[in-house]
Coordinates of C-alpha atoms and ligand atoms in Angstrom, one line a residue:
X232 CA 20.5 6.5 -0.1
X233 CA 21.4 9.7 1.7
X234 CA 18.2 11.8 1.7
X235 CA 15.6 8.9 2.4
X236 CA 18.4 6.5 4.6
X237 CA 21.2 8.0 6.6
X238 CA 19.2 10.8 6.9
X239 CA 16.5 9.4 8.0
X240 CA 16.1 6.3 9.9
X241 CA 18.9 4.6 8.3
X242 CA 20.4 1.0 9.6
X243 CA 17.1 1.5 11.5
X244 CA 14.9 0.2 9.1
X245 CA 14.6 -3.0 7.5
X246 CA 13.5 -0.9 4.5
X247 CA 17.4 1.2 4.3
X248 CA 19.0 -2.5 5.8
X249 CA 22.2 -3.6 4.1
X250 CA 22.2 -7.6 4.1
X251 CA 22.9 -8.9 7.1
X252 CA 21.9 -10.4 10.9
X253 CA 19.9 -7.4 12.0
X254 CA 18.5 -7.2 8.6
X255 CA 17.5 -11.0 9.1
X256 CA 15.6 -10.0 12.6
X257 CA 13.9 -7.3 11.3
X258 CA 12.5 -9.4 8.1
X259 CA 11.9 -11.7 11.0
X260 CA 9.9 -9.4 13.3
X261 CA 8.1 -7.8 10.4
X262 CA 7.0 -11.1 9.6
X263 CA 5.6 -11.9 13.3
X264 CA 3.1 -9.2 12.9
X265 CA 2.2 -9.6 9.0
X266 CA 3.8 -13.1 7.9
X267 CA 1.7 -15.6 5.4
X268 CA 0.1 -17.3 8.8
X269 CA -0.4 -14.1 10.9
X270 CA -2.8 -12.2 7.8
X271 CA -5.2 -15.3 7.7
X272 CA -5.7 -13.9 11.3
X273 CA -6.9 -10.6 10.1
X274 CA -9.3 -11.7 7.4
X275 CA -12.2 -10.9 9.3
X276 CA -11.8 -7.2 10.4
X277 CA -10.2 -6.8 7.0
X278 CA -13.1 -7.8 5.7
X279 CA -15.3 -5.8 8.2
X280 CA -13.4 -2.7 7.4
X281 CA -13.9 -2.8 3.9
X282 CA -17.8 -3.6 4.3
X283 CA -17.2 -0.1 5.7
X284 CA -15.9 1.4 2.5
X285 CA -18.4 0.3 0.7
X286 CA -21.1 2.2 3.1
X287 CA -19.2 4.9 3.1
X288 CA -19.5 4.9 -0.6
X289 CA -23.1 5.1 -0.7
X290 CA -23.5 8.2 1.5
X291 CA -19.9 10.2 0.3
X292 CA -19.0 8.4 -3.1
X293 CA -16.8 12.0 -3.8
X294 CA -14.6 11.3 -1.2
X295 CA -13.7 7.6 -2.4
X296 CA -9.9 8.1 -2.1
X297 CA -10.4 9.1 1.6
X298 CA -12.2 6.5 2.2
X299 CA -9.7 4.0 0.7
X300 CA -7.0 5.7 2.9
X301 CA -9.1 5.2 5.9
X302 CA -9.6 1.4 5.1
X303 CA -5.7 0.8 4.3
X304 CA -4.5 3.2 7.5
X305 CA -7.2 1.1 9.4
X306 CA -6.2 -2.1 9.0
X307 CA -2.7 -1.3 9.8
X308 CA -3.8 0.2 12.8
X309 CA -5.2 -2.5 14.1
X310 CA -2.6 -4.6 13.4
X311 CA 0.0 -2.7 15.0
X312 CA -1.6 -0.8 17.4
X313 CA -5.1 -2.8 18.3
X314 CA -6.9 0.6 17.5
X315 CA -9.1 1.4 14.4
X316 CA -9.4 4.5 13.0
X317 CA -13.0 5.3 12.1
X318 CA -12.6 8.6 10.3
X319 CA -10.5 10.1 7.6
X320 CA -10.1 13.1 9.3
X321 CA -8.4 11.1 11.8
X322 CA -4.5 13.4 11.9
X323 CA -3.3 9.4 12.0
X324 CA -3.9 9.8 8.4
X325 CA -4.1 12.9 7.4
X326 CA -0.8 13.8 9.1
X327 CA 0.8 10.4 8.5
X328 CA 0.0 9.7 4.7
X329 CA 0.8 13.4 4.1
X330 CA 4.1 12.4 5.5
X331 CA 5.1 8.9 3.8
X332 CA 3.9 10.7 0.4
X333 CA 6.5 13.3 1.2
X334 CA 8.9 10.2 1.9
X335 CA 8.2 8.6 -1.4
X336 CA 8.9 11.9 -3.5
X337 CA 12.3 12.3 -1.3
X338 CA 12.8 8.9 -2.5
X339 CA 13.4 10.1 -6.1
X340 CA 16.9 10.9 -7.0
X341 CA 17.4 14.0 -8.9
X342 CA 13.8 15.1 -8.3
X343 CA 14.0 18.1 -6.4
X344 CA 16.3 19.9 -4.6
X345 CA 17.5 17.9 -1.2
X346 CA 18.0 15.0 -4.1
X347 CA 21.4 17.3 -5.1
X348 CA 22.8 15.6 -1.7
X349 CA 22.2 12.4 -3.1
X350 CA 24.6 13.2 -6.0
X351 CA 26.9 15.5 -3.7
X352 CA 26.7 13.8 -0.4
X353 CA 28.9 15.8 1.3
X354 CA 26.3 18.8 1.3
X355 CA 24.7 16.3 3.9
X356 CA 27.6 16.9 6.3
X357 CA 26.9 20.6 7.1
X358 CA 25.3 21.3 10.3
X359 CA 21.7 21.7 9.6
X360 CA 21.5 25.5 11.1
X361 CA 23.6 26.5 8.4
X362 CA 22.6 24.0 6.0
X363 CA 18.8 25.2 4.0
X364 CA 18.8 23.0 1.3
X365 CA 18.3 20.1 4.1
X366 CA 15.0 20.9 5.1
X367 CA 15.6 20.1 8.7
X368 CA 16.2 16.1 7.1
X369 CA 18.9 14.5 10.1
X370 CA 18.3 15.8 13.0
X371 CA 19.6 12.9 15.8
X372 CA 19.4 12.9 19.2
X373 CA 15.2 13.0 19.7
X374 CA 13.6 11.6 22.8
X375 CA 11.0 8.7 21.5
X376 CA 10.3 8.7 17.8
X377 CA 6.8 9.3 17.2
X378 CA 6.1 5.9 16.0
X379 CA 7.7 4.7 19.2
X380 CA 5.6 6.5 21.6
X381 CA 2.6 5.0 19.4
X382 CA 3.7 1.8 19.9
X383 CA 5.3 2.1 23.7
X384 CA 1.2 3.6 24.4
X385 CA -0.3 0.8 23.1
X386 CA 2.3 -2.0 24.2
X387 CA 0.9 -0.9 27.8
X388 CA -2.5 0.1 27.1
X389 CA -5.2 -1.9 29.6
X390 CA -6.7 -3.1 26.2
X391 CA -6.9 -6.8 25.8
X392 CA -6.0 -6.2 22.4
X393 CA -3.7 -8.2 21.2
X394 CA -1.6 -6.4 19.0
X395 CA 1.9 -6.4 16.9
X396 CA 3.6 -3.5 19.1
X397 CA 3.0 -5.8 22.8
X398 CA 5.1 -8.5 20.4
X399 CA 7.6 -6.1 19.5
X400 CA 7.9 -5.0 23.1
X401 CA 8.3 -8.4 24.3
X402 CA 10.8 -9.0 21.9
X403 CA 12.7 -5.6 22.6
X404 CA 15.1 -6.9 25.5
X405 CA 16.1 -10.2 23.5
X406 CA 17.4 -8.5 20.6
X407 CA 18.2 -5.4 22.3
X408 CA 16.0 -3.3 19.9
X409 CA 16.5 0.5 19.9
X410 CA 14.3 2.5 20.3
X411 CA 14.6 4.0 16.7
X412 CA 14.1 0.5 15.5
X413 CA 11.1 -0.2 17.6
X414 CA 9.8 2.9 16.2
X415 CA 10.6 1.8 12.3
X416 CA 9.1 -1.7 13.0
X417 CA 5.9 -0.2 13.8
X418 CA 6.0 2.7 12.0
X419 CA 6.8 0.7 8.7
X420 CA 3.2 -0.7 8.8
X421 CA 1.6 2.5 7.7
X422 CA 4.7 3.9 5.9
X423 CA 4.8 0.9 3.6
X424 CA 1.3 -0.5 3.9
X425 CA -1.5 2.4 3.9
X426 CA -0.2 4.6 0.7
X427 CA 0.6 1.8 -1.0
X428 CA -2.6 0.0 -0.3
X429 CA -5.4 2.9 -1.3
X430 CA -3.3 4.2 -4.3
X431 CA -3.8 0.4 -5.9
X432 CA -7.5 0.8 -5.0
X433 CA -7.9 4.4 -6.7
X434 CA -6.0 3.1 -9.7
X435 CA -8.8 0.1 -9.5
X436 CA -11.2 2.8 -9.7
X437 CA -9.5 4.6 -12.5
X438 CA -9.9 1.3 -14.6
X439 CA -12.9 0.6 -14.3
X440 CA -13.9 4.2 -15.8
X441 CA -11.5 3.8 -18.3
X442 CA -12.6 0.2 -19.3
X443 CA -16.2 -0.2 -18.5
X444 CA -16.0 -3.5 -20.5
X445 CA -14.1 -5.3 -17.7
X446 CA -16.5 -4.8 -14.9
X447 CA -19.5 -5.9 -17.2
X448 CA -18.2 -9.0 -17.5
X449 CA -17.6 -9.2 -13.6
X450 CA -21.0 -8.5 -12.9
X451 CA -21.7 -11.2 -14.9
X452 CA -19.6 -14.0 -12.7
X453 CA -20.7 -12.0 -9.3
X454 CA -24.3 -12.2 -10.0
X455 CA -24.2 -16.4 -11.0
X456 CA -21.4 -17.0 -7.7
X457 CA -22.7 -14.0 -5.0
X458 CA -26.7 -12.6 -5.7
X459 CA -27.3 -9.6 -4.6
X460 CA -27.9 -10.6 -0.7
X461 CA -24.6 -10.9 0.2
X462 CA -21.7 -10.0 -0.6
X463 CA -18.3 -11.6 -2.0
X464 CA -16.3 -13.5 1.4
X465 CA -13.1 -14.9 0.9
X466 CA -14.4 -18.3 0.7
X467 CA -15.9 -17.1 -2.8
X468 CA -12.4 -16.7 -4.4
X469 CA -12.2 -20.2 -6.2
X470 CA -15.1 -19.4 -7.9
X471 CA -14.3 -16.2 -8.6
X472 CA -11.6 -16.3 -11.6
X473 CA -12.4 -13.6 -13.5
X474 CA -12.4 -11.0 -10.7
X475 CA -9.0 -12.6 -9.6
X476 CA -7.7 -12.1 -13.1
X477 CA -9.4 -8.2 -12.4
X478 CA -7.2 -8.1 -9.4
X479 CA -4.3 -9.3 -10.9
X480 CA -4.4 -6.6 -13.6
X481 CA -4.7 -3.9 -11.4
X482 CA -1.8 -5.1 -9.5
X483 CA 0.0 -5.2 -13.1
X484 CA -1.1 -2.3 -15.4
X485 CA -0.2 0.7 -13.1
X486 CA 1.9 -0.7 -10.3
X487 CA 1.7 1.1 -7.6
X488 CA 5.6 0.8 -6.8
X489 CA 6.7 2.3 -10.4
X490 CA 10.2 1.0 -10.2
X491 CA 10.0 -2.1 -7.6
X492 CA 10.5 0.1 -4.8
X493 CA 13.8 0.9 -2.5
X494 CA 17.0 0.2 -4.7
X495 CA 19.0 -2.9 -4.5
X496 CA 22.5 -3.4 -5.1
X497 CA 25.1 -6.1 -5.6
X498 CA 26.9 -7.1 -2.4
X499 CA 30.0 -8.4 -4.3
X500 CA 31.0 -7.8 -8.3
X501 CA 28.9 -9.8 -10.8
X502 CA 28.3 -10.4 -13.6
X503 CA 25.4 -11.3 -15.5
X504 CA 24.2 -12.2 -19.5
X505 CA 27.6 -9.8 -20.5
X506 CA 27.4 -7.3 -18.8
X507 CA 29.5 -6.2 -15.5
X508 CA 27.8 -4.8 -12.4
X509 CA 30.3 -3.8 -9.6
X510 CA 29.5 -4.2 -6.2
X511 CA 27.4 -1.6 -4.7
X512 CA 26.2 -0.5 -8.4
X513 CA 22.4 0.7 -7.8
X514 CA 20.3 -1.6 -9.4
X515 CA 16.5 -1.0 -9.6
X516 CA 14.0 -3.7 -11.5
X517 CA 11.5 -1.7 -14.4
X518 CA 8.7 -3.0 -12.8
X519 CA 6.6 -1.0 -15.3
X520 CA 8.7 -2.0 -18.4
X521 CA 9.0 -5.6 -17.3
X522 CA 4.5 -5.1 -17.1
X523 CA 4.0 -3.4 -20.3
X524 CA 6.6 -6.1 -22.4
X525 CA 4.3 -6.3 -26.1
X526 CA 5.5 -9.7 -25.6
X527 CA 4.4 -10.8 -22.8
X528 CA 1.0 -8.3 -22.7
X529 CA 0.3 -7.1 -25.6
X530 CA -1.3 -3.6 -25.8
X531 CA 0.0 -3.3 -22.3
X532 CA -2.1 0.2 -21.6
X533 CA -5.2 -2.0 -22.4
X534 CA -6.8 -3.2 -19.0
X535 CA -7.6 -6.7 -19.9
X536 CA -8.4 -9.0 -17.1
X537 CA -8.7 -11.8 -19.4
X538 CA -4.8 -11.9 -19.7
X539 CA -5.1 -13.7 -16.6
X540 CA -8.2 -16.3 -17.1
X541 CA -7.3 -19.8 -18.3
X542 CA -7.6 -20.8 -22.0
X543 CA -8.8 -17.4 -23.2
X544 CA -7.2 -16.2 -26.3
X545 CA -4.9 -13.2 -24.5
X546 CA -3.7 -15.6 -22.6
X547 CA 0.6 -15.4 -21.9
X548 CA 2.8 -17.5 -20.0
X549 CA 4.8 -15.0 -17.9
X550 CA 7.4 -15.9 -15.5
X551 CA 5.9 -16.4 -12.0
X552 CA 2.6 -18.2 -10.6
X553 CA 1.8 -15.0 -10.5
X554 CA 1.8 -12.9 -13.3
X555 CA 2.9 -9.9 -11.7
X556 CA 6.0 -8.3 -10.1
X557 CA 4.0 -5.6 -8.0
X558 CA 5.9 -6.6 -4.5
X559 CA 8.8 -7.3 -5.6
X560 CA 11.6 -10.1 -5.8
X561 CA 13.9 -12.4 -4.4
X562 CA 14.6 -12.1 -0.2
X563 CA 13.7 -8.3 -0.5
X564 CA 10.2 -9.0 -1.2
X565 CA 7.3 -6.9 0.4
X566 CA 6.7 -8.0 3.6
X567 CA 3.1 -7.1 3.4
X568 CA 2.2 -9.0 0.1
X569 CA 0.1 -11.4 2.0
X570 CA -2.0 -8.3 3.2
X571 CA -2.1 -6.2 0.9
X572 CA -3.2 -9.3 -1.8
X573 CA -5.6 -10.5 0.5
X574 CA -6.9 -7.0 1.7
X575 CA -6.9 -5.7 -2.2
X576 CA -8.8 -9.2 -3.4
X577 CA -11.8 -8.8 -1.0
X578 CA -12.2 -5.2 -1.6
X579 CA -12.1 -4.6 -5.7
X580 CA -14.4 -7.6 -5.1
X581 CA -16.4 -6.1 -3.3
X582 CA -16.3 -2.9 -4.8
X583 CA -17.3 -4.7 -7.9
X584 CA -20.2 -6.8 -7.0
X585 CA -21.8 -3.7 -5.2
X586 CA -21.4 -0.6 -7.7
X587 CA -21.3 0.8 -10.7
X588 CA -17.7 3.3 -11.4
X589 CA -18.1 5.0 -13.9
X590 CA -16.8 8.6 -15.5
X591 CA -18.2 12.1 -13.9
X592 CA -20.7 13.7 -16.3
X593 CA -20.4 17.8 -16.9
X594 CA -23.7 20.0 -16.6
X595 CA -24.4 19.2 -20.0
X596 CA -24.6 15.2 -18.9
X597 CA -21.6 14.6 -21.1
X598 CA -18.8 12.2 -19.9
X599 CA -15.7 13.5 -18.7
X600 CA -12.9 11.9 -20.1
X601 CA -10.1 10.4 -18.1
X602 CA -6.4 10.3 -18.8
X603 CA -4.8 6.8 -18.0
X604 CA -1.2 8.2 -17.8
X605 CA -2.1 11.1 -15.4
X606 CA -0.7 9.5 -12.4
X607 CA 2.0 11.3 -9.7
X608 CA 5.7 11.2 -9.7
X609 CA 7.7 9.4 -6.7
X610 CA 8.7 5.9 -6.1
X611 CA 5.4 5.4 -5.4
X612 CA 2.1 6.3 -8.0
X613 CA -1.3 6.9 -7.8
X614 CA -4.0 8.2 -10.4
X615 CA -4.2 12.3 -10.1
X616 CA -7.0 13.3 -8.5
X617 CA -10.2 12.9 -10.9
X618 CA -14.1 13.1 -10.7
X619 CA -16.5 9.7 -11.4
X620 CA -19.5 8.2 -10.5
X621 CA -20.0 5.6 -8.1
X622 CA -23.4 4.4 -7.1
X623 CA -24.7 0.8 -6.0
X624 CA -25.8 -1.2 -9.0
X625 CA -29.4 -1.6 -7.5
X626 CA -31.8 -1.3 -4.8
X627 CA -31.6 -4.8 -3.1
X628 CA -27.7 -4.5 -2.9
X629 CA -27.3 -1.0 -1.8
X630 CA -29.8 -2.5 1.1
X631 CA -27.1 -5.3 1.8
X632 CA -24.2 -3.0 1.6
X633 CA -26.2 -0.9 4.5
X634 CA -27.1 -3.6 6.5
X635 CA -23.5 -5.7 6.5
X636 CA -22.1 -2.6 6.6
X637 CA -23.8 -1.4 10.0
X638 CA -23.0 -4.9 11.5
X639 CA -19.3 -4.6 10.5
X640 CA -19.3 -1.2 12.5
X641 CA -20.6 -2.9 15.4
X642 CA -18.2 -5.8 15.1
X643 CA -15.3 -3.9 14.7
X644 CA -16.2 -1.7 17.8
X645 CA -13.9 -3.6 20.1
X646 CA -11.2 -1.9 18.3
X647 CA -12.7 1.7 18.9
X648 CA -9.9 3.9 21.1
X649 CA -7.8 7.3 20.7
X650 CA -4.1 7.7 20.5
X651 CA -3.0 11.4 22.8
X652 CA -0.3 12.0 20.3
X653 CA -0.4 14.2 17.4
X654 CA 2.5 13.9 15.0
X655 CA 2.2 17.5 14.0
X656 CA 2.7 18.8 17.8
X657 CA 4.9 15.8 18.7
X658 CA 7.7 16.9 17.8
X659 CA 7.3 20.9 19.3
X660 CA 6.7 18.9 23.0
X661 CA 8.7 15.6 23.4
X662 CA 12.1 16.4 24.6
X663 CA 15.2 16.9 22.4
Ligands
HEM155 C1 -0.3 -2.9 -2.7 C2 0.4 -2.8 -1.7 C3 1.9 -3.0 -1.6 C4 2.8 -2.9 -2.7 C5 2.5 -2.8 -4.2 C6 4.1 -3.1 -2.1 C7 5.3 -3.2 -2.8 C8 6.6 -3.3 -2.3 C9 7.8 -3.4 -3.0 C10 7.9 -3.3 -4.6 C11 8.8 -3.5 -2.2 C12 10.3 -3.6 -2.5 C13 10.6 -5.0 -2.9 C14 12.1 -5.2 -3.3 O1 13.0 -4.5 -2.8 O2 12.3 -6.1 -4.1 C15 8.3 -3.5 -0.9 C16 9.0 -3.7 0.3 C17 8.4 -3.7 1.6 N1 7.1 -3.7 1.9 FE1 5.6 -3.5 0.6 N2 4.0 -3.2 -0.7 C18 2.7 -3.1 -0.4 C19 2.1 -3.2 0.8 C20 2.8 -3.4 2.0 C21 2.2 -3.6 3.3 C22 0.7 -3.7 3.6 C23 3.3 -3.8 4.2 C24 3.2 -4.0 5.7 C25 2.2 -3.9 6.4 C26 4.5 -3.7 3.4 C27 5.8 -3.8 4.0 C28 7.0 -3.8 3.2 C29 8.3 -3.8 3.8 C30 8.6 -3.9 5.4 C31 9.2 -3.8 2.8 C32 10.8 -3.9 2.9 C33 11.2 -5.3 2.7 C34 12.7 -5.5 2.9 O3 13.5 -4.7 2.4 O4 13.1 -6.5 3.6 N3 4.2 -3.5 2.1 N4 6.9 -3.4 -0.9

């Protein structure tokens, strides 16, 4: 890819990585700070941080898809970095997201302009001073990358926070790690975990106002498994099918990565069920045909949890434990789907058991309609911005939400700290 790869971080990034050994370390490193084993690690301040969502949806419900940013970015944060970030306006995300959204529309061929170097590559080879229609993409030679000196500030930061970057740093001098690859290590954390992770959560919110059916019936299994003076832990899940099957659908009916994410391609000639793919042929998986097969689920617009529970009627077989191809396949597969699963279960559950979403109302206290298919463009998709209600299904359980949610605050205040860097000023001071 020319726009989002060689002219970006390139061979850098496991994300732009052709097959091979450095590819394998990467995978490798990436899997030190958010493998299967490591998440079970972060259950509880994943957990904390989304007991904060749900506060913060009782005094600023409007705001819900900052709020789900702030949750995602958080927990990444605090992964990588051992540092929280407690507010939206935080320029962590609003600088960062604004710039992996912009990543994910450059990662559309043919969409807009820069794309034409995808299909002309050598427009890429002009100098960029003379060179417009490159928007700056490609310049080398930078001091630290700004997810470097993130990284470098916490790696020898007094904190005793452990934390993913003091691995990577320890690592560094046995793999002789760049400092463009420390940077894409670290940085890959929020560019592939935060955007993706709150756009699954807004199009959890869209379906519940679309489908007010499904979280009736949710209520229903919450009430008998949680009461209203607690709420959901991850110990719950067993007995929580149906609002595992509601997970499982969101993950399916608008998957967040549209098309299965980066490209892939063959790395020798193939062929397969006729036809012949020659090597280096770009291949991307439908993810959203493959989820919206009649076949397999029928009226696939339809948000139907009960596809997924046991011996119900809607029932399908379809290829996979799982029933959904949201991260992925084969050795490319998200590195974050242990996360992002885990971090997505305990907050639609939450979400669930603690409110009630449904559509705005106008002056008039009609219901404002909302359009299933209005969702962005790029590689990656979320629900267009749109107006609905949230508020906590009752008096007792708004009471819980406050209380757990204070005590989560003051749990996860160990992790309270500021970064000194800016990535809109970055740039402007570190060194060329
Ligand atoms: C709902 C959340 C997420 C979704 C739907 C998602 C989806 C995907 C998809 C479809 C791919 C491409 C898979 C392929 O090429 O076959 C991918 C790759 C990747 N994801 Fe995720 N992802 C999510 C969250 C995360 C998180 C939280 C992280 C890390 C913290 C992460 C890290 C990565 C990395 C590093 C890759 C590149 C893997 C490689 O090429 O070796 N993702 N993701």
């Amino acid at each position: 890819m020319v726009v989002f790869s060689e002219l970006g971080a390139g061979q850098s990034n496991q994300v732009n990585m052709y097959y091979g050994d450095r590819w394998r370390l990467h995978r490798k490193m990436t899997h030190m700070g958010v493998g299967l084993q490591q998440v079970r690690n972060y259950r509880d301040f994943q957990n904390d941080e989304s007991k904060v969502v749900a506060l913060d949806l009782i005094h600023n419900p409007e705001e819900y898809v900052k709020h789900f940013e702030r949750y995602a970015t958080s927990v990444v944060s605090i992964i990588g970095f051992g540092r929280r970030v407690s507010s939206f306006m935080d320029p962590i995300i609003t600088e960062v997201i604004a710039v992996m959204q912009r990543a994910a529309e450059l990662n559309v061929p043919g969409k807009t302009f820069p794309m034409l170097m995808e299909s002309f590559p050598f427009l890429a080879n002009f100098p960029n001073w003379m060179a417009p229609w490159k928007h700056g993409l490609g310049q080398k030679g930078r001091g630290r990358p700004f997810f470097y000196a993130l990284a470098e500030e916490a790696a020898t930061s007094a904190s005793s926070q452990q934390c993913y970057a003091k691995k990577i740093f320890d690592e560094a001098p046995k793999h002789k790690l760049s400092k463009m690859e420390i940077s894409s290590l670290s940085g890959n954390l929020f560019g592939a975990g935060s955007d993706t992770s709150s756009s699954t959560l807004v199009t959890f919110v869209l379906a519940c106002c679309a489908f007010p059916e499904t979280m009736m019936k949710a209520w229903g299994e919450l009430d008998r498994v949680v009461g209203p003076h607690r709420s959901p832990t991850f110990q719950d899940e067993p007995d929580l099918p149906y609002v595992k099957a509601f997970v499982k659908e969101v993950f399916r009916w608008r998957s967040v990565a549209i098309i299965g994410g980066q490209p892939h391609a063959p790395i020798k000639d193939d062929r397969y069920k006729g036809w012949f793919i020659p090597r280096n042929t770009w291949v991307q998986g439908n993810v959203w045909a493959i989820h919206h097969h009649e076949r397999e689920f029928p009226e696939p617009d339809r948000f139907n949890p009960d596809r997924y529970t046991k011996g119900s009627a809607e029932s399908r077989p379809f290829p996979g434990e799982k029933g959904y191809m949201t991260f992925g396949w084969g050795r490319r597969v998200c590195s974050g789907q242990g996360l992002a699963e885990q971090g997505t279960f305990i907050t639609i559950a939450r979400l669930l058991w603690g409110f009630k979403i449904e559509k705005a109302v106008d002056e008039r206290g009609k219901e404002v309609g909302v359009d299933i298919f209005d969702f962005t463009n790029g590689l990656n998709m979320r629900p267009n911005p749109f107006k609905c209600r949230i508020t906590p299904r009752n008096l007792e359980i708004r009471a819980t939400i406050e209380r757990e949610g204070q005590q989560a605050l003051q749990d996860l205040s160990q992790y309270d700290g500021e970064t000194k860097y800016r990535m809109s000023t970055y740039y402007a001071t570190e060194k060329l």
